[in-house]
Coordinates of C-alpha atoms in Angstrom, one line a residue:
Chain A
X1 CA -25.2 -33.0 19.7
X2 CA -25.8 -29.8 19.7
X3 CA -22.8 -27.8 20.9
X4 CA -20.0 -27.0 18.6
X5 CA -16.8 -28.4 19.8
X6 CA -13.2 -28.1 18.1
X7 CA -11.7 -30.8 16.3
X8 CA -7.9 -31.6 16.9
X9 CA -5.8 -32.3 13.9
X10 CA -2.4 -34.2 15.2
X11 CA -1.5 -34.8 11.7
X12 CA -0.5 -33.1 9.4
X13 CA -1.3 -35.3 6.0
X14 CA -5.2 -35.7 7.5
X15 CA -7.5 -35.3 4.8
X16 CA -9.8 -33.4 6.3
X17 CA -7.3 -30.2 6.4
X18 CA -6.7 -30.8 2.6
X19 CA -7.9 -27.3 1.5
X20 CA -5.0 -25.3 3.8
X21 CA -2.5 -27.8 1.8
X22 CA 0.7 -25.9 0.6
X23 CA -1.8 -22.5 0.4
X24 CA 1.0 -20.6 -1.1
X25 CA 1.8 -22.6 -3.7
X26 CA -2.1 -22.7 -4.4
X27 CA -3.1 -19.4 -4.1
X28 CA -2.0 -18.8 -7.4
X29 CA -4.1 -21.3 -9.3
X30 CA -7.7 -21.6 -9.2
X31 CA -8.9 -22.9 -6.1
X32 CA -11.9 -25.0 -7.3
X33 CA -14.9 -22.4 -6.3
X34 CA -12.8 -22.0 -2.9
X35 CA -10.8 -19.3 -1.0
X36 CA -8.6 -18.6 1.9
X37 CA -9.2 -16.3 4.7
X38 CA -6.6 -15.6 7.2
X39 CA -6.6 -12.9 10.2
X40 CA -9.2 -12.3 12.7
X41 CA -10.5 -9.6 11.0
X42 CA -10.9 -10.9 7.4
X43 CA -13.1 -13.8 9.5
X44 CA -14.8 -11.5 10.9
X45 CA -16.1 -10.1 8.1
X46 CA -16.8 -13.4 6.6
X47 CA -19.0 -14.3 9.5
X48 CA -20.7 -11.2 9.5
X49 CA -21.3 -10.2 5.5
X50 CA -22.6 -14.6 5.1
X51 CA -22.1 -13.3 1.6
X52 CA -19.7 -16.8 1.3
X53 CA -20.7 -20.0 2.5
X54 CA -17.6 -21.2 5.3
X55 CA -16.6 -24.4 4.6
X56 CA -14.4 -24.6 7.7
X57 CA -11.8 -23.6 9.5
X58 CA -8.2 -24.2 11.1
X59 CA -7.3 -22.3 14.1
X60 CA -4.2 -22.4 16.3
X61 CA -4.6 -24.1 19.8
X62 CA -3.3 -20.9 21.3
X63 CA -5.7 -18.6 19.4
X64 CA -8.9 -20.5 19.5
X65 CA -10.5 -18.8 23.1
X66 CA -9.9 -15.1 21.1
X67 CA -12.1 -16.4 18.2
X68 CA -14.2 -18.7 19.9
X69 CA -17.4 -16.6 20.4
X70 CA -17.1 -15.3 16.4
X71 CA -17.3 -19.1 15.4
X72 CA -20.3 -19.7 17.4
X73 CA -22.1 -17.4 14.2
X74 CA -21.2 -20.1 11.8
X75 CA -23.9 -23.1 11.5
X76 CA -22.8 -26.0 13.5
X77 CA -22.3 -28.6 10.6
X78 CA -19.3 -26.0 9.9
X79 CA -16.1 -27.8 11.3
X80 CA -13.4 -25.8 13.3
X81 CA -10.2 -27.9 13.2
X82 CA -7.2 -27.5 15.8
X83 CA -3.6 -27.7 15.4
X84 CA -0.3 -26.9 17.2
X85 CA 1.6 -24.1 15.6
X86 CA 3.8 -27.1 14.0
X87 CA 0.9 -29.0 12.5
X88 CA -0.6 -25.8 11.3
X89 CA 2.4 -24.9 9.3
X90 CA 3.2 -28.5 7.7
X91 CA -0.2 -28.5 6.4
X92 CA 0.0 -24.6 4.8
X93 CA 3.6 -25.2 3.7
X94 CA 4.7 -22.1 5.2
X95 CA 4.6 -20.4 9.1
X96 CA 0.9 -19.0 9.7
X97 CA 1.8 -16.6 12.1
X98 CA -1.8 -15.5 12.3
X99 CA -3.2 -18.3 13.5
X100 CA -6.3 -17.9 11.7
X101 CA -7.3 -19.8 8.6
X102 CA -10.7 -20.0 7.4
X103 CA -12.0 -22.0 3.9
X104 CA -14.8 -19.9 2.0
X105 CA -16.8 -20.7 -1.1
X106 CA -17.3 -18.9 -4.1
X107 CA -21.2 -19.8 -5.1
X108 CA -21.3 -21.1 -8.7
X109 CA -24.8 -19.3 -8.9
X110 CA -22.7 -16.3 -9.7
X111 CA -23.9 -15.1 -12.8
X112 CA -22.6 -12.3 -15.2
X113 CA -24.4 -9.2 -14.5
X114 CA -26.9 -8.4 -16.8
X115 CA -28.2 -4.9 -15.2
X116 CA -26.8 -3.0 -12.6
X117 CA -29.3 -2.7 -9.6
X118 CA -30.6 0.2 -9.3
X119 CA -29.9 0.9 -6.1
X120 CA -26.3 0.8 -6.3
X121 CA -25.2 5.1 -7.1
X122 CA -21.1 4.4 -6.6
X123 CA -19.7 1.9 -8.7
X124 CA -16.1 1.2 -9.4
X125 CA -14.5 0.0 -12.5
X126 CA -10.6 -1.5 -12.1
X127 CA -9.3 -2.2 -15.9
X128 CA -6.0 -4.4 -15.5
X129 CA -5.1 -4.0 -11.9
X130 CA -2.5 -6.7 -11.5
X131 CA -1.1 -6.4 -8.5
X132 CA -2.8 -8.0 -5.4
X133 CA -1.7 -5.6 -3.1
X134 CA -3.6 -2.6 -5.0
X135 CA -6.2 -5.0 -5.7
X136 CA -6.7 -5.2 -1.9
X137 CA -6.2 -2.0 -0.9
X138 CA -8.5 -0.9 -3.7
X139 CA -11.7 -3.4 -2.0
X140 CA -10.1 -1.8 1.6
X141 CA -11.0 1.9 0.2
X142 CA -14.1 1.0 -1.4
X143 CA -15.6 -0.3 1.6
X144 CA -14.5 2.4 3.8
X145 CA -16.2 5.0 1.2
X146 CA -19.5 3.1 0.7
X147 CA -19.0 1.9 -3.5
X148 CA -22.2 -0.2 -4.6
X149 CA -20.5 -2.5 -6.8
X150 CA -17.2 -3.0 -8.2
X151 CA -17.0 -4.3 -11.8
X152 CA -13.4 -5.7 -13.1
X153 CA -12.2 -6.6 -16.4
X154 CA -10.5 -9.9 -17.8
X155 CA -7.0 -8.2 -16.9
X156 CA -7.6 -7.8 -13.4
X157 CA -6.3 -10.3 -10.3
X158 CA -8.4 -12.2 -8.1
X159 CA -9.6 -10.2 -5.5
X160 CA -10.2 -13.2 -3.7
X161 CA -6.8 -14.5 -3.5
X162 CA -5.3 -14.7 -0.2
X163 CA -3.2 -11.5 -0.2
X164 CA -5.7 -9.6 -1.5
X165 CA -8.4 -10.7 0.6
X166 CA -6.0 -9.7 4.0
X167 CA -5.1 -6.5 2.5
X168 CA -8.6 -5.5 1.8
X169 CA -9.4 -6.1 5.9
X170 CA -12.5 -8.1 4.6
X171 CA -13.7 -5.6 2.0
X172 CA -13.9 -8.0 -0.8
X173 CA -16.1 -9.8 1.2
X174 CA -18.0 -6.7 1.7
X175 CA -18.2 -4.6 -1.3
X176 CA -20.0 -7.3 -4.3
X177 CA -18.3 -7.5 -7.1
X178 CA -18.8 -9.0 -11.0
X179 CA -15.6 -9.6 -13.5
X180 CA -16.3 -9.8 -17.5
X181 CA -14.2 -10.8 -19.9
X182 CA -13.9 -7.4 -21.4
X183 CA -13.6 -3.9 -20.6
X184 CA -15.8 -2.6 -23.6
X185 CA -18.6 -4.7 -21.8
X186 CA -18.2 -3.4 -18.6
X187 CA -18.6 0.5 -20.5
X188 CA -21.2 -0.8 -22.4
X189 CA -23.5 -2.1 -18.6
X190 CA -22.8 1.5 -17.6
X191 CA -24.0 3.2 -20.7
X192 CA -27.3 1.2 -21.4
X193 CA -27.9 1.4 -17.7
X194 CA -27.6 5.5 -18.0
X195 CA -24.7 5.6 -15.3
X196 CA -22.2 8.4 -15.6
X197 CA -18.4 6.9 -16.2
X198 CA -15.2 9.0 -15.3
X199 CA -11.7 7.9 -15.1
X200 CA -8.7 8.4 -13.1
X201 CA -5.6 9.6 -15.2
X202 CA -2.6 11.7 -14.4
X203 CA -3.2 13.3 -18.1
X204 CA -7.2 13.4 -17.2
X205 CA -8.4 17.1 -18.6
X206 CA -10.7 17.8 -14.9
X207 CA -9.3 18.1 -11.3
X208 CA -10.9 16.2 -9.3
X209 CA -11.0 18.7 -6.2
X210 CA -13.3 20.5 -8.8
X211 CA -15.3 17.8 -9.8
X212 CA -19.2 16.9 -9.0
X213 CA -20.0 13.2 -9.5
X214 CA -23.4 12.0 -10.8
X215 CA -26.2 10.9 -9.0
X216 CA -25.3 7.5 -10.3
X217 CA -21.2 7.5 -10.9
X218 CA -19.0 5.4 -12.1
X219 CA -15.0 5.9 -11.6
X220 CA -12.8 4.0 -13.8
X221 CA -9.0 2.9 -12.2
X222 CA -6.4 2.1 -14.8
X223 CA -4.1 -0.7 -14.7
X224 CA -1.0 0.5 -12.3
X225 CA 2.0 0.8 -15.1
X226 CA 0.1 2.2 -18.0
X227 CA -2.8 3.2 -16.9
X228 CA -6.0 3.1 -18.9
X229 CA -5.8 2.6 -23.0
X230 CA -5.2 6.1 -24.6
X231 CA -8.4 4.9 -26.8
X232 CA -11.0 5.2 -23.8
X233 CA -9.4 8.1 -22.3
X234 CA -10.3 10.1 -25.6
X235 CA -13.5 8.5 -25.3
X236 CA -14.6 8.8 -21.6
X237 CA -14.6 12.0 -19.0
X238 CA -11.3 11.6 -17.6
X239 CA -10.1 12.8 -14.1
X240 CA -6.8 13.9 -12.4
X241 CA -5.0 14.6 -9.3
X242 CA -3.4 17.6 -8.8
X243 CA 0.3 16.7 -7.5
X244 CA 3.8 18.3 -7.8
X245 CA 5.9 18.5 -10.9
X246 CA 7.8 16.2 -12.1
X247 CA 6.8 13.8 -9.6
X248 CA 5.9 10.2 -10.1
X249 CA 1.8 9.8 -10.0
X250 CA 0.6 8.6 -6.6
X251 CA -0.4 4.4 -6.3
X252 CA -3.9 3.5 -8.0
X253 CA -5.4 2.8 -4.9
X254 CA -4.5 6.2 -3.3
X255 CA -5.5 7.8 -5.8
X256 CA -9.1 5.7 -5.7
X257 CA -9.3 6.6 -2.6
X258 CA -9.4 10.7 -3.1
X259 CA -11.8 10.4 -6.0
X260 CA -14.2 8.3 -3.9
X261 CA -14.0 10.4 -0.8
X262 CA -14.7 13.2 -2.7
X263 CA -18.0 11.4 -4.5
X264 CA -18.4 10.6 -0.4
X265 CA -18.0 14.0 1.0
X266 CA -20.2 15.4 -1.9
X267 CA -23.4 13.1 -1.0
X268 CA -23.5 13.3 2.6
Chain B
X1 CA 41.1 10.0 -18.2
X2 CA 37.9 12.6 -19.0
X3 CA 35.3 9.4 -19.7
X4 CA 33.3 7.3 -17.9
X5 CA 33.5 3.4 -18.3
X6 CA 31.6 0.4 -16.5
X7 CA 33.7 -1.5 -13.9
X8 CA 33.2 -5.1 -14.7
X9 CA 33.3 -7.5 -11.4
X10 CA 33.4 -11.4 -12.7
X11 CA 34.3 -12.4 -9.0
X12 CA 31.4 -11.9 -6.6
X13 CA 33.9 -11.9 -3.7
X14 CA 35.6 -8.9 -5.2
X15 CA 35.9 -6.1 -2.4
X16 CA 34.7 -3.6 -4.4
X17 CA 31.2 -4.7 -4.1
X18 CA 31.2 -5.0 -0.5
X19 CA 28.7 -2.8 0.2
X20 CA 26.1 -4.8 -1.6
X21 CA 27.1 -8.0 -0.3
X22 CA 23.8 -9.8 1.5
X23 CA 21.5 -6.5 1.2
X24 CA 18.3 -8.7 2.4
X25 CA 20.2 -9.4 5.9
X26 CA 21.9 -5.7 6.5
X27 CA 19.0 -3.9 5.6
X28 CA 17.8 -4.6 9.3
X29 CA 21.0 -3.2 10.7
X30 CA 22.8 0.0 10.4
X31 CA 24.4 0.4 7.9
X32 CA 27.1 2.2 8.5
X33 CA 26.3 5.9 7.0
X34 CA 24.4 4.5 3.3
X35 CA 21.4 3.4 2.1
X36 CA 20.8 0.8 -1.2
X37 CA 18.8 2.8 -3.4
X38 CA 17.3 0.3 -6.0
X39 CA 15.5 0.0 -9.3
X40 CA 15.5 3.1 -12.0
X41 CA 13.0 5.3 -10.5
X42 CA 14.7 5.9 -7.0
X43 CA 18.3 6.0 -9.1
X44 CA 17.1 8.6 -11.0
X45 CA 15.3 10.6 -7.9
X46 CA 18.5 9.7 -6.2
X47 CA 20.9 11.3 -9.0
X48 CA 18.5 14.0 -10.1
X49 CA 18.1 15.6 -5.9
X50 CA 22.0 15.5 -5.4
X51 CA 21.0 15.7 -1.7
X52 CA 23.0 12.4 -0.6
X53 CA 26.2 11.8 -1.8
X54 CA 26.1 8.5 -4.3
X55 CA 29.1 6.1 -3.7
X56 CA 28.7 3.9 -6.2
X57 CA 26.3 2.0 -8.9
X58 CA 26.0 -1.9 -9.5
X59 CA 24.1 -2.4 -13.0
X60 CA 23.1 -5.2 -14.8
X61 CA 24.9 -6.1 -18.1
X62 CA 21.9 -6.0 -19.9
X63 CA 20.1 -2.8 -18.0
X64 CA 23.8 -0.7 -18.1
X65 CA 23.0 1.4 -21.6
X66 CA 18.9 2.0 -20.2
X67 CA 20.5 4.0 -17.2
X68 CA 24.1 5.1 -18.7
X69 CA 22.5 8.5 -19.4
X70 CA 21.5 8.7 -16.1
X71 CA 24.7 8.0 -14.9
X72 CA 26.4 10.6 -16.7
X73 CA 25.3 12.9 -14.1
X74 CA 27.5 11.1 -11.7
X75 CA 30.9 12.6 -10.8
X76 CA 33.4 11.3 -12.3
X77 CA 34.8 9.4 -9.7
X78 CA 31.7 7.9 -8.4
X79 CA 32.8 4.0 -9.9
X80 CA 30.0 2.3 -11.9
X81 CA 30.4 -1.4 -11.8
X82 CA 28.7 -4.3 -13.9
X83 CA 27.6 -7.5 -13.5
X84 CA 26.0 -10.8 -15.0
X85 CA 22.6 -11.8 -13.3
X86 CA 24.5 -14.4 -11.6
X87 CA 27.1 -12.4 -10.3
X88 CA 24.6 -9.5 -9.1
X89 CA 22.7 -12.3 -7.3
X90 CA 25.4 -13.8 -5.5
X91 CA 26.4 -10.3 -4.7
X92 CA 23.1 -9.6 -2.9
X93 CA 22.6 -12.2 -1.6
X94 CA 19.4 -12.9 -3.8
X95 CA 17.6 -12.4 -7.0
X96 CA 18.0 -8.6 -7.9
X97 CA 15.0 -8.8 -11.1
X98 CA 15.5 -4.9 -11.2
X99 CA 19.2 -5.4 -12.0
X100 CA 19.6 -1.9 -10.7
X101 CA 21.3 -0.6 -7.4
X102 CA 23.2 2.1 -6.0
X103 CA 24.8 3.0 -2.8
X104 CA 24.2 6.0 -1.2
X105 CA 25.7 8.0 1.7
X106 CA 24.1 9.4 4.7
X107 CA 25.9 13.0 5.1
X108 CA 27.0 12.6 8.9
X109 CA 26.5 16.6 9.2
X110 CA 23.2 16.4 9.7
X111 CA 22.2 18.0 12.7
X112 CA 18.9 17.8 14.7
X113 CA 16.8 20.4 13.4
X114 CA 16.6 23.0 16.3
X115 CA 14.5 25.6 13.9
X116 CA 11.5 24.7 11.2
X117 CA 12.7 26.3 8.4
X118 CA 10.9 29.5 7.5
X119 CA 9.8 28.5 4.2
X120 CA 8.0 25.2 5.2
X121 CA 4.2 25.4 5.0
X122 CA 3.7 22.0 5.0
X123 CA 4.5 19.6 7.7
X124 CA 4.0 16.0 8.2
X125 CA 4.7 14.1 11.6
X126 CA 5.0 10.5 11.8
X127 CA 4.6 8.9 15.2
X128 CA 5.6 5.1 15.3
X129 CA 5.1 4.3 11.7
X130 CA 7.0 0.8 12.0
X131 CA 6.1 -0.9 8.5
X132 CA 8.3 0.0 5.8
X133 CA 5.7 -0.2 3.5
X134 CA 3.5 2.6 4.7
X135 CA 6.4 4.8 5.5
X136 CA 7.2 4.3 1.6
X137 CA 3.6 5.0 0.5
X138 CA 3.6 7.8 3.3
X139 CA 7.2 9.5 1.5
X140 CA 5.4 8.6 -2.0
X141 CA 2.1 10.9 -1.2
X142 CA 4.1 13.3 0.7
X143 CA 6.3 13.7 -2.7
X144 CA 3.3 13.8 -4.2
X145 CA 1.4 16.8 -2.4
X146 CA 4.2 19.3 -1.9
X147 CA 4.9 18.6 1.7
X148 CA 7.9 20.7 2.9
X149 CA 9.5 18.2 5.4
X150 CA 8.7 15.3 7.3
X151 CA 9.3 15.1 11.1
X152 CA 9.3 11.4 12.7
X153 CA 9.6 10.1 16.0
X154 CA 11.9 7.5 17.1
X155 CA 9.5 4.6 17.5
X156 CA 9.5 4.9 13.3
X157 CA 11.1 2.9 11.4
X158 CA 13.8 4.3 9.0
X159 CA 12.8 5.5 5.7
X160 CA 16.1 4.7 4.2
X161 CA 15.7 1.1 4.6
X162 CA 15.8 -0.4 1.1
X163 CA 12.1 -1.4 0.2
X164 CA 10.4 2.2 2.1
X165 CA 12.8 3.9 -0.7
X166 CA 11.4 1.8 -3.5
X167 CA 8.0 2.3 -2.3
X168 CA 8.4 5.5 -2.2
X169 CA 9.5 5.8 -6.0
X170 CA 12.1 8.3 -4.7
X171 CA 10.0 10.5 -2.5
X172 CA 12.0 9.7 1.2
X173 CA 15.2 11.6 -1.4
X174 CA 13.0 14.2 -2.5
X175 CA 11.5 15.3 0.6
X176 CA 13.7 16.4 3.7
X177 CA 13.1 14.8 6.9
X178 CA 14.8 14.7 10.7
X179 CA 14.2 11.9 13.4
X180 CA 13.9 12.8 16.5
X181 CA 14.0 10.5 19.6
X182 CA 10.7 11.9 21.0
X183 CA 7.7 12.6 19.8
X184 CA 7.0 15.8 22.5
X185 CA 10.0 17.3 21.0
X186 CA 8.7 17.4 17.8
X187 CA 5.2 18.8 19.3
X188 CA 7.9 21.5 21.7
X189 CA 9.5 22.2 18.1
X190 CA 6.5 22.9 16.3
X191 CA 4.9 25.0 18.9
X192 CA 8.0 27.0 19.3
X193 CA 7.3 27.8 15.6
X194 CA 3.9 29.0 16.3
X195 CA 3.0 25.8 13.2
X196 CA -0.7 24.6 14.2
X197 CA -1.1 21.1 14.7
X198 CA -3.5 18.8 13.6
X199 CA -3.3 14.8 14.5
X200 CA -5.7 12.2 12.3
X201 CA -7.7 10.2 13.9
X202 CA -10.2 7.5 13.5
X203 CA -11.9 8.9 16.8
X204 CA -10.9 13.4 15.9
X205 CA -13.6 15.5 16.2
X206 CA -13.3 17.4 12.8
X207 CA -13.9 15.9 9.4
X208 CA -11.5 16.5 7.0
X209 CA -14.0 17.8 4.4
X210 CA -14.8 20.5 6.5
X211 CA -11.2 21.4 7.5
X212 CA -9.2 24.4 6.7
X213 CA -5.9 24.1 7.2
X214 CA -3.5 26.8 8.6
X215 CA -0.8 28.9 6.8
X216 CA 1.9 27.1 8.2
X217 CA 0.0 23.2 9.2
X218 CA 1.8 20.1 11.0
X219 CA -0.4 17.3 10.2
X220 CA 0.6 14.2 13.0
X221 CA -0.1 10.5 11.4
X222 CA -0.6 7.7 14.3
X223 CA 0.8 4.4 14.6
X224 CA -0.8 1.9 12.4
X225 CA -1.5 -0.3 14.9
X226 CA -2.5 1.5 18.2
X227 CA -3.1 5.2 16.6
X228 CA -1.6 8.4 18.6
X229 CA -1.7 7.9 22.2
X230 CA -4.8 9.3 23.5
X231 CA -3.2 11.8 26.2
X232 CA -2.2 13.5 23.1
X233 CA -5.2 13.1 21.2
X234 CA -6.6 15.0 24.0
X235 CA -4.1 18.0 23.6
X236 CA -4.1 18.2 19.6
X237 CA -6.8 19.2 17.5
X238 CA -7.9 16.0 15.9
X239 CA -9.6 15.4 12.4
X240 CA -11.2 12.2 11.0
X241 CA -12.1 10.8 7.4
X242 CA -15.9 9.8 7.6
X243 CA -15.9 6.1 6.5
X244 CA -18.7 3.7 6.6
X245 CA -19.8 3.0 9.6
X246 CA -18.6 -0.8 10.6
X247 CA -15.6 -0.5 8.5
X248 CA -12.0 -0.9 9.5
X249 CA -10.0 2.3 9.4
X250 CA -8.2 3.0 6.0
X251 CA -4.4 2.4 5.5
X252 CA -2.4 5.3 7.6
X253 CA -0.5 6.8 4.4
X254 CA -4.4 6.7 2.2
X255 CA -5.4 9.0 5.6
X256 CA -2.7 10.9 5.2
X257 CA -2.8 11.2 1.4
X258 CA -6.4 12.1 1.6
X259 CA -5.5 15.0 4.3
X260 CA -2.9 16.1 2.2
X261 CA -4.5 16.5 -1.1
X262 CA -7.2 18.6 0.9
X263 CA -4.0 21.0 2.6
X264 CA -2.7 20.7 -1.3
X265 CA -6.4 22.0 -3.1
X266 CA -6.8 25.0 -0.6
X267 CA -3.6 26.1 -1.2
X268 CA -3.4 26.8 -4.4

């Protein structure tokens, strides 16, 4: 055989669609090595980065002619499962209004980062980002602006985790990315690897409108309540935004976004 | 009487909490002339701006001496009632973890603005922003940045709505805004006003980076979905963020934030 064809699931306890089981619930534990894409556009990046092996995926009837031609990318041994709207949601536990669900892996190979290539010139460190939202808007903005690498500590969400994955339009399957254990580690990569380190802080001493990144830079986000430890803000360059009085800092990921367009604008 | 004291409500059918019976459910229809303001940050935005008249408070027993201070600012007779989780809860209508809410009024003087105020330098126009959480993040940044009033069409959706206020952190109370029906009134407004316009666009033909605003600037954000309709994308100036090529746009309120903060930095 040689074409692919789609494969109908009628039933909602088969076991071949036991990965899209009660995702909700599931998102929030580890997913065995696997993750859950959902949205045309997150596939799409899946497809087209084959950063992530695809295990399969689980399309509704109605939607399967709009993605059709993007699944024809994935290898053939890749199943695409079928289901009515009513099958589809008794097997995710919730209403998929999407249509779209797609099963990636997360290769075991992964191993802590040892050096930090030397190609890579805009790399992004996120210390205790929490929320998945931010986490995903953060990977959105970091793809749009061209960061090398993004380097989280043991505090930080999965980036991988369903909502954050759709947030970030694909970007976190775009932009690679390393977690440690420890922020002091991640500072100590950049150091013995020579990269300049700056963080984001409404009390940071430059404005960033001023500001001329590195050749190789590194920009530091802060977890979204208090920010980054008072200890490494003494300790490292530190950056703000220039904003009105007595007005509440803008979100993490906005202001991400305005340090790395300017490290953008600067170098092109 | 000269003090202040909490009105405690055992009975969540008592009639004085009628206005934050089943919040989740009104908050999609009118409601009547007020808006829930929720959670510290917008209470305190919302007492500190004493732009819309507050009605009344509904605290948590155990959050009532956090915000008390706060409260003080009240009138007198603006009633501050207190409740047990499990009233509050049945209240709403559902699980209110904040434990704070308010209800504000919606003066009915306001008139459609026929004039743009002489002082404004700094104009934002929103055109079909439907999702409450960008119009929140949109109010946040424009709080943020020292805009001077927002101008929306009627295809947006309402930035009073409950969750745009709290994603805002205040920001739709801070800064004053008018809805008008059509968008080419608020383009016929602007132009009256001799303000220069300036729509963002994935497709303008400026870069940001490069642009210098006017003295007196309109800056137009799209829908998210479809972007500003391309008849008037051919009548505005247009201006883009460079992005990596391949890469989905970035959120509408990070475009806006990022054209913002550039208006902001040559300004001052």
């Amino acid at each position: 055989m040689t074409d692919r064809f789609p494969i109908p699931i009628d039933d909602p306890s088969d076991p071949r669609v036991e990965p899209y089981r009660d995702i909700r619930e599931r998102d929030l534990v580890k997913r065995h090595g696997m993750f859950i894409a959902e949205g045309r556009t997150v596939l799409q990046v899946l497809v087209a980065q084959n950063r992530f092996p695809v295990r399969s995926a689980l399309i509704l009837e109605n939607r399967l002619s709009g993605v059709w031609g993007l699944l024809q990318e994935l290898p053939l041994e890749v199943p695409v499962y079928v289901a009515t709207q009513q099958v589809m949601d008794a097997v995710a536990g919730f209403h998929i209004h999407r249509g779209i669900l797609a099963i990636g892996a997360i290769p075991t190979t992964i191993n802590p980062l040892q050096t930090v290539p030397a190609q890579w010139r805009t790399i992004l460190v996120l210390a205790g980002i929490s929320n998945h939202d931010n986490m995903g808007a953060i990977f959105r903005n970091a793809a749009a602006f061209g960061v090398d690498g993004v380097l989280l500590d043991g505090e930080c969400c999965d980036p991988l985790y369903r909502k954050a994955l759709r947030v970030s339009v694909g970007g976190v399957l775009k932009v690679p990315f390393h977690q440690f254990s420890k922020f002091t580690d991640i500072i100590g990569l950049l150091e013995g690897n020579r990269i300049s380190i700056a963080a984001l802080s409404p009390s940071g001493s430059e404005e960033i409108a001023h500001w001329t990144p590195e050749e190789r830079q590194a920009l530091v986000l802060g977890s979204e309540g208090h920010g980054l430890d008072q200890r490494w803000l003494e300790k490292l360059r530190t950056l703000r935004i220039a904003m009105d009085d007595g007005f509440d800092s803008v979100n993490v990921a906005t202001a991400g976004a305005l340090a790395l367009y300017r490290i953008r604008s600067l170098r092109t």
